[in-house]
């Protein structure tokens, strides 16, 4: 009896009795009371008699829908992306800006599909995966997504800790910065208690801080506008910049961010029984998401071009990273307006803090959706935070950020996240292509083909990254043999996810059930 009482004290909404409906105990991204009302007049809550007709555009409604896209775009601005930007600029100059632009476009496509899925179904991707796939596959997808979250969070927390170390003049060691960053989940919980809009406003401030910081850096270093435009419209790629190119594409799509966006759009009150309201929500979320990604693209452009102007062709180009980037900038550009070292650190801190908090947010949805856990918010946030902070603290205590081993660790973490991409994108495309799930909002054949092309392209890019890491950094026959076995299982699971909803799979299952 005591254990039952404890369980009910941990569960939000427990104790409903045996007669409660099944849906009452289904995990949901947001409770009804937490959702933001969209209606701006009494007529907004009424059926206008033309459910297939989207209401006319309204700036006030766009403002009410604004928020989820900006939380989503933070994954395009995390410390891993910033490091990819600065290394691409230092190693390739302005040559890879076109790739950064098209990588952002590909990322935007997947995020728009994620938002569409969430709006049309009223459920997020993790919930739908739990309903669509058998238990063993659901658990495997959850484990893969959690691994991707841990890998991303280690880099994000380390990036934030580096910024704190710089701003403190080296007084706060790396592990101290990790502890400080770990406490940000309490900021998240505090703001979440005051409503979704307060939380979104907090992230807007962090994004604005990044935009201002890196725009000031851009203004102080004065990159070439002509070279910038040429880099955007003229594709260039050489054998010397393949690694940076793969890094740009590989870090744009974050597996956990695909799950996150489908949950964030649940924060608005939308009547999914009225087609016009769903059309309206999809329309405004598309606009808001594109605007948010334009902001993130601007910030990434600033970082890339600053380091292209300052370090392309220099002896520092091959050794530049998050920690020494600010010092290199300081030595080259000094203190024309404000010490550029601290401008860099402030932008990096905003990037690290915002991405670690959204990682915690994503972890709650992923855990709750896949496992159908209705834990209290504070408990779920603490569990999610612990998954990442414990390994991050180990990294901070035993690795020096300037040690070559840290570079190998970063590459391993990039590979860890890259191999999880199919387990977010394949279920996403599969679900938005099913009329039984999406109804009239199922994607068309052209969108479906383009989505699969982008997914296959990203899988090939990340396959190159995995192969490169395997060849250069994996040593020992036993380790290589073990990884080969893991790779076979990995590829088999990907094939299963792809063919599961095909007629071939149905015929195979039918023939197996008929066999004695």
Short mmCIF file of C-alpha atoms in Angstrom, two decimals:
data_model
loop_
_atom_site.label_atom_id
_atom_site.label_comp_id
_atom_site.label_asym_id
_atom_site.label_seq_id
_atom_site.Cartn_x
_atom_site.Cartn_y
_atom_site.Cartn_z
CA UNK A 1 0.00 0.00 0.00
CA UNK A 2 2.85 2.36 0.82
CA UNK A 3 4.48 1.68 -2.54
CA UNK A 4 1.18 2.46 -4.27
CA UNK A 5 0.90 5.76 -2.38
CA UNK A 6 4.46 6.63 -3.38
CA UNK A 7 3.71 5.86 -7.03
CA UNK A 8 0.60 8.02 -6.95
CA UNK A 9 2.53 10.89 -5.35
CA UNK A 10 5.03 10.78 -8.24
CA UNK A 11 2.39 10.59 -10.94
CA UNK A 12 0.57 13.72 -11.99
CA UNK A 13 -3.14 13.10 -12.11
CA UNK A 14 -2.95 9.70 -10.36
CA UNK A 15 -5.74 8.17 -8.31
CA UNK A 16 -8.51 8.54 -10.89
CA UNK A 17 -10.12 5.19 -10.03
CA UNK A 18 -10.86 2.11 -12.08
CA UNK A 19 -13.61 3.80 -14.06
CA UNK A 20 -11.29 6.44 -15.50
CA UNK A 21 -10.89 6.34 -19.26
CA UNK A 22 -7.72 5.01 -20.87
CA UNK A 23 -6.95 8.44 -22.37
CA UNK A 24 -6.86 9.98 -18.92
CA UNK A 25 -3.69 8.04 -18.22
CA UNK A 26 -2.11 8.64 -21.62
CA UNK A 27 0.97 10.84 -21.47
CA UNK A 28 0.40 14.20 -23.13
CA UNK A 29 2.91 16.92 -24.02
CA UNK A 30 0.82 19.65 -22.37
CA UNK A 31 -2.19 19.62 -20.07
CA UNK A 32 -5.19 21.52 -21.36
CA UNK A 33 -4.74 24.28 -18.77
CA UNK A 34 -1.15 24.85 -19.89
CA UNK A 35 -2.00 25.47 -23.54
CA UNK A 36 -2.02 28.93 -25.12
CA UNK A 37 -5.38 30.14 -26.42
CA UNK A 38 -5.31 31.19 -30.07
CA UNK A 39 -8.76 32.77 -30.37
CA UNK A 40 -8.72 36.58 -30.63
CA UNK A 41 -12.48 37.00 -30.96
CA UNK A 42 -15.65 35.10 -30.06
CA UNK A 43 -16.06 33.94 -33.67
CA UNK A 44 -12.75 32.11 -33.53
CA UNK A 45 -14.25 29.47 -31.31
CA UNK A 46 -17.20 28.81 -33.63
CA UNK A 47 -17.50 26.55 -36.63
CA UNK A 48 -17.74 28.86 -39.63
CA UNK A 49 -19.54 26.23 -41.70
CA UNK A 50 -16.63 25.91 -44.12
CA UNK A 51 -14.16 23.61 -42.36
CA UNK A 52 -11.97 23.27 -45.46
CA UNK A 53 -11.38 27.03 -45.71
CA UNK A 54 -8.50 28.51 -43.76
CA UNK A 55 -9.36 31.81 -41.99
CA UNK A 56 -7.70 34.96 -43.40
CA UNK A 57 -4.19 35.92 -42.29
CA UNK A 58 -3.88 37.75 -38.97
CA UNK A 59 -0.70 39.25 -37.52
CA UNK A 60 -2.14 38.84 -34.02
CA UNK A 61 -2.68 35.14 -34.59
CA UNK A 62 0.82 34.76 -36.00
CA UNK A 63 2.11 36.31 -32.78
CA UNK A 64 0.11 33.81 -30.70
CA UNK A 65 1.51 30.91 -32.70
CA UNK A 66 5.05 32.30 -32.42
CA UNK A 67 7.28 30.44 -29.98
CA UNK A 68 7.67 26.73 -30.79
CA UNK A 69 9.72 27.43 -33.92
CA UNK A 70 12.18 29.58 -32.02
CA UNK A 71 12.68 26.88 -29.39
CA UNK A 72 13.19 24.42 -32.25
CA UNK A 73 15.78 26.62 -34.01
CA UNK A 74 18.05 26.57 -30.95
CA UNK A 75 19.26 23.11 -32.04
CA UNK A 76 20.63 24.85 -35.16
CA UNK A 77 22.63 27.14 -32.86
CA UNK A 78 24.08 24.82 -30.24
CA UNK A 79 27.83 24.82 -29.46
CA UNK A 80 28.35 21.86 -31.81
CA UNK A 81 26.96 23.90 -34.70
CA UNK A 82 29.02 26.94 -33.72
CA UNK A 83 32.17 24.82 -33.66
CA UNK A 84 31.28 23.42 -37.09
CA UNK A 85 30.72 26.98 -38.36
CA UNK A 86 34.03 28.36 -37.10
CA UNK A 87 36.02 25.37 -38.33
CA UNK A 88 34.35 25.56 -41.75
CA UNK A 89 35.16 29.27 -41.97
CA UNK A 90 38.76 28.85 -40.83
CA UNK A 91 39.46 25.83 -43.08
CA UNK A 92 37.38 26.68 -46.17
CA UNK A 93 36.82 30.43 -46.01
CA UNK A 94 33.54 31.44 -47.64
CA UNK A 95 33.39 28.35 -49.86
CA UNK A 96 30.91 26.29 -47.81
CA UNK A 97 28.28 28.97 -47.21
CA UNK A 98 26.10 27.49 -49.98
CA UNK A 99 26.18 24.15 -48.20
CA UNK A 100 25.22 25.78 -44.90
CA UNK A 101 22.23 27.37 -46.64
CA UNK A 102 21.03 24.13 -48.26
CA UNK A 103 21.64 22.15 -45.06
CA UNK A 104 19.37 24.65 -43.28
CA UNK A 105 16.74 24.19 -46.02
CA UNK A 106 16.88 20.41 -45.57
CA UNK A 107 16.59 20.82 -41.83
CA UNK A 108 13.63 23.16 -42.31
CA UNK A 109 11.81 20.56 -44.42
CA UNK A 110 12.10 17.94 -41.69
CA UNK A 111 11.05 20.36 -38.97
CA UNK A 112 7.99 21.47 -40.96
CA UNK A 113 6.99 17.83 -41.39
CA UNK A 114 7.42 17.33 -37.65
CA UNK A 115 5.19 20.31 -36.87
CA UNK A 116 2.59 19.12 -39.41
CA UNK A 117 2.51 15.70 -37.76
CA UNK A 118 1.99 17.18 -34.31
CA UNK A 119 -0.76 19.57 -35.39
CA UNK A 120 -2.73 17.15 -37.58
CA UNK A 121 -2.72 14.26 -35.09
CA UNK A 122 -2.75 16.10 -31.78
CA UNK A 123 0.11 13.81 -30.68
CA UNK A 124 3.87 14.11 -30.87
CA UNK A 125 6.28 11.81 -32.67
CA UNK A 126 7.32 9.74 -29.63
CA UNK A 127 3.68 9.02 -28.75
CA UNK A 128 2.87 8.00 -32.31
CA UNK A 129 5.93 5.74 -32.49
CA UNK A 130 4.72 3.98 -29.34
CA UNK A 131 1.35 3.37 -31.00
CA UNK A 132 2.71 2.47 -34.45
CA UNK A 133 5.57 0.09 -33.67
CA UNK A 134 5.77 -3.10 -31.59
CA UNK A 135 7.12 -2.84 -28.06
CA UNK A 136 10.64 -4.06 -28.88
CA UNK A 137 10.99 -1.50 -31.70
CA UNK A 138 9.57 1.28 -29.51
CA UNK A 139 12.11 0.53 -26.78
CA UNK A 140 14.92 0.44 -29.35
CA UNK A 141 13.87 3.82 -30.80
CA UNK A 142 13.68 5.29 -27.31
CA UNK A 143 17.17 4.02 -26.44
CA UNK A 144 18.62 5.42 -29.67
CA UNK A 145 17.00 8.81 -29.09
CA UNK A 146 18.26 8.94 -25.51
CA UNK A 147 21.79 8.19 -26.73
CA UNK A 148 21.53 11.03 -29.22
CA UNK A 149 20.33 13.33 -26.44
CA UNK A 150 23.23 12.39 -24.18
CA UNK A 151 25.76 12.94 -26.97
CA UNK A 152 24.30 16.34 -27.85
CA UNK A 153 24.01 17.42 -24.22
CA UNK A 154 27.62 16.57 -23.41
CA UNK A 155 28.79 18.92 -26.16
CA UNK A 156 26.28 21.60 -25.19
CA UNK A 157 27.15 21.53 -21.49
CA UNK A 158 30.89 21.52 -22.24
CA UNK A 159 30.37 24.51 -24.56
CA UNK A 160 28.50 26.37 -21.83
CA UNK A 161 31.19 25.46 -19.27
CA UNK A 162 33.91 26.77 -21.61
CA UNK A 163 32.04 30.09 -21.87
CA UNK A 164 31.78 30.34 -18.08
CA UNK A 165 35.50 29.58 -17.77
CA UNK A 166 36.33 32.37 -20.24
CA UNK A 167 34.01 34.92 -18.60
CA UNK A 168 35.43 34.12 -15.15
CA UNK A 169 38.98 34.60 -16.39
CA UNK A 170 39.74 30.95 -15.74
CA UNK A 171 38.64 31.12 -12.10
CA UNK A 172 35.81 28.64 -12.62
CA UNK A 173 37.23 25.31 -13.85
CA UNK A 174 35.49 23.25 -16.49
CA UNK A 175 33.80 20.95 -13.95
CA UNK A 176 32.52 24.01 -12.09
CA UNK A 177 30.97 25.30 -15.29
CA UNK A 178 29.31 21.92 -15.76
CA UNK A 179 27.78 22.13 -12.27
CA UNK A 180 26.50 25.65 -12.95
CA UNK A 181 25.04 24.56 -16.28
CA UNK A 182 23.42 21.53 -14.63
CA UNK A 183 21.43 23.89 -12.42
CA UNK A 184 19.73 25.42 -15.45
CA UNK A 185 17.02 22.77 -15.23
CA UNK A 186 15.77 24.61 -12.14
CA UNK A 187 15.49 27.81 -14.22
CA UNK A 188 13.54 25.77 -16.75
CA UNK A 189 11.19 24.35 -14.11
CA UNK A 190 10.71 27.78 -12.53
CA UNK A 191 9.77 29.42 -15.82
CA UNK A 192 7.59 26.50 -16.94
CA UNK A 193 5.46 26.97 -13.83
CA UNK A 194 4.66 30.50 -15.03
CA UNK A 195 3.38 29.33 -18.41
CA UNK A 196 4.54 28.45 -21.87
CA UNK A 197 4.78 32.06 -23.05
CA UNK A 198 7.18 33.01 -20.24
CA UNK A 199 9.42 30.10 -21.17
CA UNK A 200 9.33 31.09 -24.84
CA UNK A 201 10.18 34.69 -23.94
CA UNK A 202 13.23 33.48 -22.00
CA UNK A 203 14.50 31.59 -25.03
CA UNK A 204 13.80 34.61 -27.23
CA UNK A 205 16.13 36.63 -25.01
CA UNK A 206 18.87 33.99 -25.35
CA UNK A 207 18.49 33.90 -29.14
CA UNK A 208 18.59 37.70 -29.25
CA UNK A 209 21.76 37.61 -27.12
CA UNK A 210 23.39 35.27 -29.64
CA UNK A 211 22.25 37.40 -32.57
CA UNK A 212 23.57 40.62 -31.05
CA UNK A 213 26.87 39.06 -29.90
CA UNK A 214 27.74 37.49 -33.23
CA UNK A 215 26.44 40.49 -35.19
CA UNK A 216 28.83 42.71 -33.16
CA UNK A 217 31.66 40.29 -33.98
CA UNK A 218 30.67 40.50 -37.64
CA UNK A 219 30.71 44.29 -37.46
CA UNK A 220 34.12 44.41 -35.78
CA UNK A 221 35.83 41.96 -38.13
CA UNK A 222 34.09 43.24 -41.32
CA UNK A 223 34.00 40.11 -43.53
CA UNK A 224 33.76 40.65 -47.28
CA UNK A 225 30.17 41.11 -48.45
CA UNK A 226 31.12 40.17 -52.01
CA UNK A 227 32.80 36.93 -50.92
CA UNK A 228 29.82 36.16 -48.70
CA UNK A 229 27.36 36.44 -51.63
CA UNK A 230 29.60 34.40 -53.91
CA UNK A 231 29.93 31.72 -51.24
CA UNK A 232 26.12 31.49 -50.98
CA UNK A 233 25.37 31.13 -54.70
CA UNK A 234 28.45 29.41 -56.15
CA UNK A 235 28.90 25.78 -54.97
CA UNK A 236 32.52 24.89 -54.25
CA UNK A 237 33.88 21.75 -52.63
CA UNK A 238 37.43 20.44 -52.54
CA UNK A 239 39.04 17.34 -51.10
CA UNK A 240 40.60 19.49 -48.37
CA UNK A 241 37.21 20.66 -47.08
CA UNK A 242 35.24 17.37 -47.16
CA UNK A 243 35.51 16.96 -43.38
CA UNK A 244 34.14 20.46 -42.73
CA UNK A 245 31.37 19.96 -45.30
CA UNK A 246 30.26 16.72 -43.64
CA UNK A 247 30.37 18.49 -40.27
CA UNK A 248 28.08 21.28 -41.49
CA UNK A 249 25.45 18.89 -42.86
CA UNK A 250 25.76 16.36 -40.06
CA UNK A 251 25.16 18.77 -37.18
CA UNK A 252 22.17 20.59 -38.71
CA UNK A 253 19.67 17.74 -38.20
CA UNK A 254 19.46 16.82 -34.52
CA UNK A 255 17.39 13.65 -33.89
CA UNK A 256 15.92 14.87 -30.61
CA UNK A 257 14.89 18.16 -32.25
CA UNK A 258 12.58 16.34 -34.67
CA UNK A 259 10.79 14.79 -31.67
CA UNK A 260 10.81 18.11 -29.83
CA UNK A 261 9.13 20.19 -32.52
CA UNK A 262 6.20 17.78 -32.90
CA UNK A 263 5.58 18.20 -29.16
CA UNK A 264 6.09 21.97 -28.97
CA UNK A 265 3.21 22.60 -31.38
CA UNK A 266 0.90 20.92 -28.86
CA UNK A 267 1.25 24.04 -26.68
CA UNK A 268 -1.56 25.85 -28.53
CA UNK A 269 -5.28 25.10 -28.20
CA UNK A 270 -6.31 23.78 -31.61
CA UNK A 271 -9.58 22.03 -32.40
CA UNK A 272 -8.31 19.12 -34.49
CA UNK A 273 -11.92 18.20 -35.35
CA UNK A 274 -12.17 21.30 -37.55
CA UNK A 275 -10.10 21.08 -40.70
CA UNK A 276 -9.96 24.87 -41.06
CA UNK A 277 -8.33 25.22 -37.62
CA UNK A 278 -5.72 22.57 -38.39
CA UNK A 279 -4.98 24.24 -41.75
CA UNK A 280 -4.61 27.55 -39.95
CA UNK A 281 -2.22 26.11 -37.37
CA UNK A 282 -0.06 24.40 -40.01
CA UNK A 283 0.04 27.65 -42.01
CA UNK A 284 1.13 29.83 -39.08
CA UNK A 285 3.59 27.26 -37.74
CA UNK A 286 5.21 27.07 -41.18
CA UNK A 287 5.64 30.84 -41.28
CA UNK A 288 6.94 31.00 -37.71
CA UNK A 289 9.36 28.11 -38.19
CA UNK A 290 10.80 29.59 -41.39
CA UNK A 291 11.29 32.97 -39.70
CA UNK A 292 13.05 31.28 -36.78
CA UNK A 293 15.36 29.34 -39.09
CA UNK A 294 16.19 32.52 -41.02
CA UNK A 295 17.38 33.99 -37.70
CA UNK A 296 19.45 30.88 -36.97
CA UNK A 297 20.92 30.97 -40.50
CA UNK A 298 21.91 34.62 -40.01
CA UNK A 299 23.73 33.74 -36.78
CA UNK A 300 25.51 30.77 -38.37
CA UNK A 301 26.53 32.97 -41.32
CA UNK A 302 27.99 35.55 -38.92
CA UNK A 303 30.12 32.94 -37.13
CA UNK A 304 31.35 31.29 -40.34
CA UNK A 305 32.28 34.54 -42.08
CA UNK A 306 34.01 36.02 -39.02
CA UNK A 307 36.38 33.07 -38.86
CA UNK A 308 36.69 32.94 -42.65
CA UNK A 309 37.85 36.56 -42.64
CA UNK A 310 40.16 36.16 -39.66
CA UNK A 311 41.74 32.73 -40.00
CA UNK A 312 41.32 31.25 -43.49
CA UNK A 313 44.78 30.34 -44.71
CA UNK A 314 46.40 31.08 -41.34
CA UNK A 315 48.48 28.71 -39.23
CA UNK A 316 45.72 28.68 -36.58
CA UNK A 317 43.10 27.37 -39.04
CA UNK A 318 43.74 23.69 -38.27
CA UNK A 319 43.79 24.04 -34.48
CA UNK A 320 40.90 26.38 -33.78
CA UNK A 321 38.07 25.24 -31.47
CA UNK A 322 35.48 26.57 -29.04
CA UNK A 323 37.91 27.34 -26.21
CA UNK A 324 40.76 28.99 -28.11
CA UNK A 325 38.54 30.71 -30.72
CA UNK A 326 37.89 33.70 -28.47
CA UNK A 327 41.58 34.09 -27.63
CA UNK A 328 42.54 33.95 -31.30
CA UNK A 329 39.93 36.62 -32.05
CA UNK A 330 41.24 38.75 -29.20
CA UNK A 331 44.81 38.53 -30.43
CA UNK A 332 43.81 39.45 -33.98
CA UNK A 333 41.17 42.13 -33.42
CA UNK A 334 41.82 43.43 -29.89
CA UNK A 335 39.26 45.62 -28.15
CA UNK A 336 37.90 47.94 -30.83
CA UNK A 337 34.49 48.22 -29.15
CA UNK A 338 34.44 45.70 -26.33
CA UNK A 339 36.86 42.80 -25.72
CA UNK A 340 35.90 40.44 -28.52
CA UNK A 341 36.92 37.50 -26.34
CA UNK A 342 34.00 38.25 -24.02
CA UNK A 343 31.60 38.95 -26.89
CA UNK A 344 32.37 35.44 -28.16
CA UNK A 345 31.98 33.97 -24.67
CA UNK A 346 28.60 35.67 -24.12
CA UNK A 347 27.27 34.29 -27.41
CA UNK A 348 28.66 30.85 -26.62
CA UNK A 349 27.11 30.91 -23.14
CA UNK A 350 23.69 31.84 -24.56
CA UNK A 351 24.07 29.00 -27.07
CA UNK A 352 25.07 26.45 -24.44
CA UNK A 353 22.44 27.43 -21.88
CA UNK A 354 19.56 27.55 -24.36
CA UNK A 355 20.47 24.25 -26.02
CA UNK A 356 20.92 22.36 -22.74
CA UNK A 357 17.54 23.55 -21.47
CA UNK A 358 15.79 22.59 -24.71
CA UNK A 359 17.61 19.26 -24.49
CA UNK A 360 16.02 18.75 -21.07
CA UNK A 361 12.67 19.74 -22.56
CA UNK A 362 13.08 17.27 -25.43
CA UNK A 363 14.12 14.55 -23.00
CA UNK A 364 10.86 14.92 -21.09
CA UNK A 365 8.77 14.47 -24.23
CA UNK A 366 10.89 11.58 -25.50
CA UNK A 367 10.76 9.68 -22.22
CA UNK A 368 7.10 10.38 -21.59
CA UNK A 369 6.02 9.64 -25.15
CA UNK A 370 7.91 6.39 -25.70
CA UNK A 371 7.32 4.98 -22.23
CA UNK A 372 3.91 6.60 -21.53
CA UNK A 373 5.12 7.98 -18.19
CA UNK A 374 3.03 10.63 -16.49
CA UNK A 375 5.70 11.68 -14.03
CA UNK A 376 5.65 15.06 -12.39
CA UNK A 377 7.57 17.66 -14.39
CA UNK A 378 10.29 18.18 -11.80
CA UNK A 379 10.98 14.45 -11.52
CA UNK A 380 11.08 13.89 -15.27
CA UNK A 381 13.39 16.91 -15.71
CA UNK A 382 15.76 15.64 -13.01
CA UNK A 383 15.91 12.15 -14.57
CA UNK A 384 16.51 13.60 -18.03
CA UNK A 385 19.15 15.99 -16.72
CA UNK A 386 20.98 13.21 -14.87
CA UNK A 387 21.32 11.15 -18.05
CA UNK A 388 23.52 13.88 -19.54
CA UNK A 389 25.16 15.58 -16.56
CA UNK A 390 26.77 12.46 -15.08
CA UNK A 391 28.74 11.54 -18.25
CA UNK A 392 29.47 15.24 -18.85
CA UNK A 393 30.97 15.59 -15.39
CA UNK A 394 33.19 12.57 -16.09
CA UNK A 395 34.36 14.23 -19.31
CA UNK A 396 35.03 17.53 -17.51
CA UNK A 397 37.06 15.86 -14.76
CA UNK A 398 39.19 13.58 -16.92
CA UNK A 399 39.62 15.51 -20.17
CA UNK A 400 41.34 18.79 -20.92
CA UNK A 401 39.52 20.75 -23.64
CA UNK A 402 42.85 21.51 -25.28
CA UNK A 403 43.99 17.88 -25.22
CA UNK A 404 43.92 16.01 -28.57
CA UNK A 405 41.86 13.30 -26.85
CA UNK A 406 39.01 15.81 -26.56
CA UNK A 407 38.96 16.17 -30.35
CA UNK A 408 38.60 12.39 -30.69
CA UNK A 409 35.82 12.44 -28.08
CA UNK A 410 34.02 15.21 -29.98
CA UNK A 411 34.24 13.21 -33.20
CA UNK A 412 32.90 10.14 -31.38
CA UNK A 413 29.97 12.20 -30.03
CA UNK A 414 29.25 13.54 -33.53
CA UNK A 415 29.20 9.98 -34.82
CA UNK A 416 26.93 8.92 -31.94
CA UNK A 417 24.39 11.57 -32.91
CA UNK A 418 24.76 10.93 -36.63
CA UNK A 419 23.89 7.26 -36.39
CA UNK A 420 20.62 8.14 -34.64
CA UNK A 421 19.30 10.31 -37.48
CA UNK A 422 17.53 7.46 -39.35
CA UNK A 423 15.61 6.59 -36.18
CA UNK A 424 14.01 10.04 -36.15
CA UNK A 425 13.56 10.74 -39.87
CA UNK A 426 12.33 7.32 -41.07
CA UNK A 427 9.47 7.12 -38.52
CA UNK A 428 8.63 10.78 -39.22
CA UNK A 429 8.31 10.32 -43.00
CA UNK A 430 6.51 7.00 -42.56
CA UNK A 431 3.90 8.55 -40.27
CA UNK A 432 3.25 11.76 -42.26
CA UNK A 433 2.81 9.56 -45.37
CA UNK A 434 0.02 7.44 -43.79
CA UNK A 435 -3.49 8.61 -44.52
CA UNK A 436 -4.83 6.55 -41.59
CA UNK A 437 -2.83 8.79 -39.26
CA UNK A 438 -2.78 12.15 -41.06
CA UNK A 439 -6.19 12.09 -42.74
CA UNK A 440 -6.46 14.84 -45.34
CA UNK A 441 -3.15 16.30 -44.11
CA UNK A 442 -1.10 13.40 -45.44
CA UNK A 443 1.84 14.69 -47.49
CA UNK A 444 1.69 14.52 -51.28
CA UNK A 445 3.85 12.29 -53.50
CA UNK A 446 6.28 15.08 -54.45
CA UNK A 447 6.90 16.04 -50.81
CA UNK A 448 7.27 12.37 -49.94
CA UNK A 449 9.88 11.77 -52.66
CA UNK A 450 11.85 14.88 -51.71
CA UNK A 451 11.75 13.90 -48.04
CA UNK A 452 13.10 10.43 -48.77
CA UNK A 453 15.84 11.87 -51.01
CA UNK A 454 16.91 14.24 -48.21
CA UNK A 455 16.83 11.39 -45.68
CA UNK A 456 18.93 9.08 -47.86
CA UNK A 457 21.38 11.93 -48.53
CA UNK A 458 21.75 12.63 -44.82
CA UNK A 459 22.22 8.93 -44.10
CA UNK A 460 24.97 8.73 -46.75
CA UNK A 461 26.68 11.84 -45.37
CA UNK A 462 26.63 10.42 -41.88
CA UNK A 463 27.70 7.03 -43.21
CA UNK A 464 30.82 8.74 -44.54
CA UNK A 465 31.39 10.26 -41.09
CA UNK A 466 31.01 6.86 -39.42
CA UNK A 467 33.34 5.18 -41.92
CA UNK A 468 35.95 7.92 -41.52
CA UNK A 469 35.85 7.58 -37.73
CA UNK A 470 36.06 3.79 -37.97
CA UNK A 471 39.14 3.91 -40.22
CA UNK A 472 41.08 6.62 -38.41
CA UNK A 473 40.15 6.26 -34.73
CA UNK A 474 39.07 2.65 -34.08
CA UNK A 475 42.00 0.42 -33.20
CA UNK A 476 42.22 -3.28 -32.33
CA UNK A 477 40.81 -6.36 -34.03
CA UNK A 478 38.41 -7.18 -31.19
CA UNK A 479 36.93 -3.67 -31.11
CA UNK A 480 36.61 -3.55 -34.88
CA UNK A 481 34.94 -6.96 -35.00
CA UNK A 482 32.50 -5.97 -32.27
CA UNK A 483 31.62 -2.76 -34.11
CA UNK A 484 31.00 -4.74 -37.29
CA UNK A 485 28.44 -6.88 -35.48
CA UNK A 486 26.78 -3.76 -34.06
CA UNK A 487 26.73 -2.25 -37.56
CA UNK A 488 24.95 -5.30 -38.99
CA UNK A 489 22.23 -5.09 -36.31
CA UNK A 490 22.02 -1.31 -36.87
CA UNK A 491 21.51 -1.68 -40.64
CA UNK A 492 18.97 -4.48 -40.12
CA UNK A 493 16.89 -2.20 -37.86
CA UNK A 494 16.98 0.60 -40.45
CA UNK A 495 15.82 -1.81 -43.16
CA UNK A 496 13.00 -2.98 -40.87
CA UNK A 497 11.81 0.59 -40.31
CA UNK A 498 11.84 1.31 -44.03
CA UNK A 499 10.06 -1.83 -45.29
CA UNK A 500 7.66 -2.33 -42.37
CA UNK A 501 4.81 -0.43 -44.03
CA UNK A 502 5.34 -1.85 -47.51
CA UNK A 503 3.38 -4.59 -49.25
CA UNK A 504 6.53 -6.73 -49.32
CA UNK A 505 6.64 -6.80 -45.52
CA UNK A 506 2.91 -7.63 -45.35
CA UNK A 507 3.31 -10.55 -47.77
CA UNK A 508 6.34 -11.81 -45.86
CA UNK A 509 4.47 -11.70 -42.54
CA UNK A 510 1.47 -13.40 -44.13
CA UNK A 511 3.58 -16.22 -45.57
CA UNK A 512 5.35 -16.73 -42.23
CA UNK A 513 2.04 -16.94 -40.35
CA UNK A 514 0.74 -19.58 -42.80
CA UNK A 515 3.84 -21.73 -42.60
CA UNK A 516 3.60 -24.64 -40.08
#
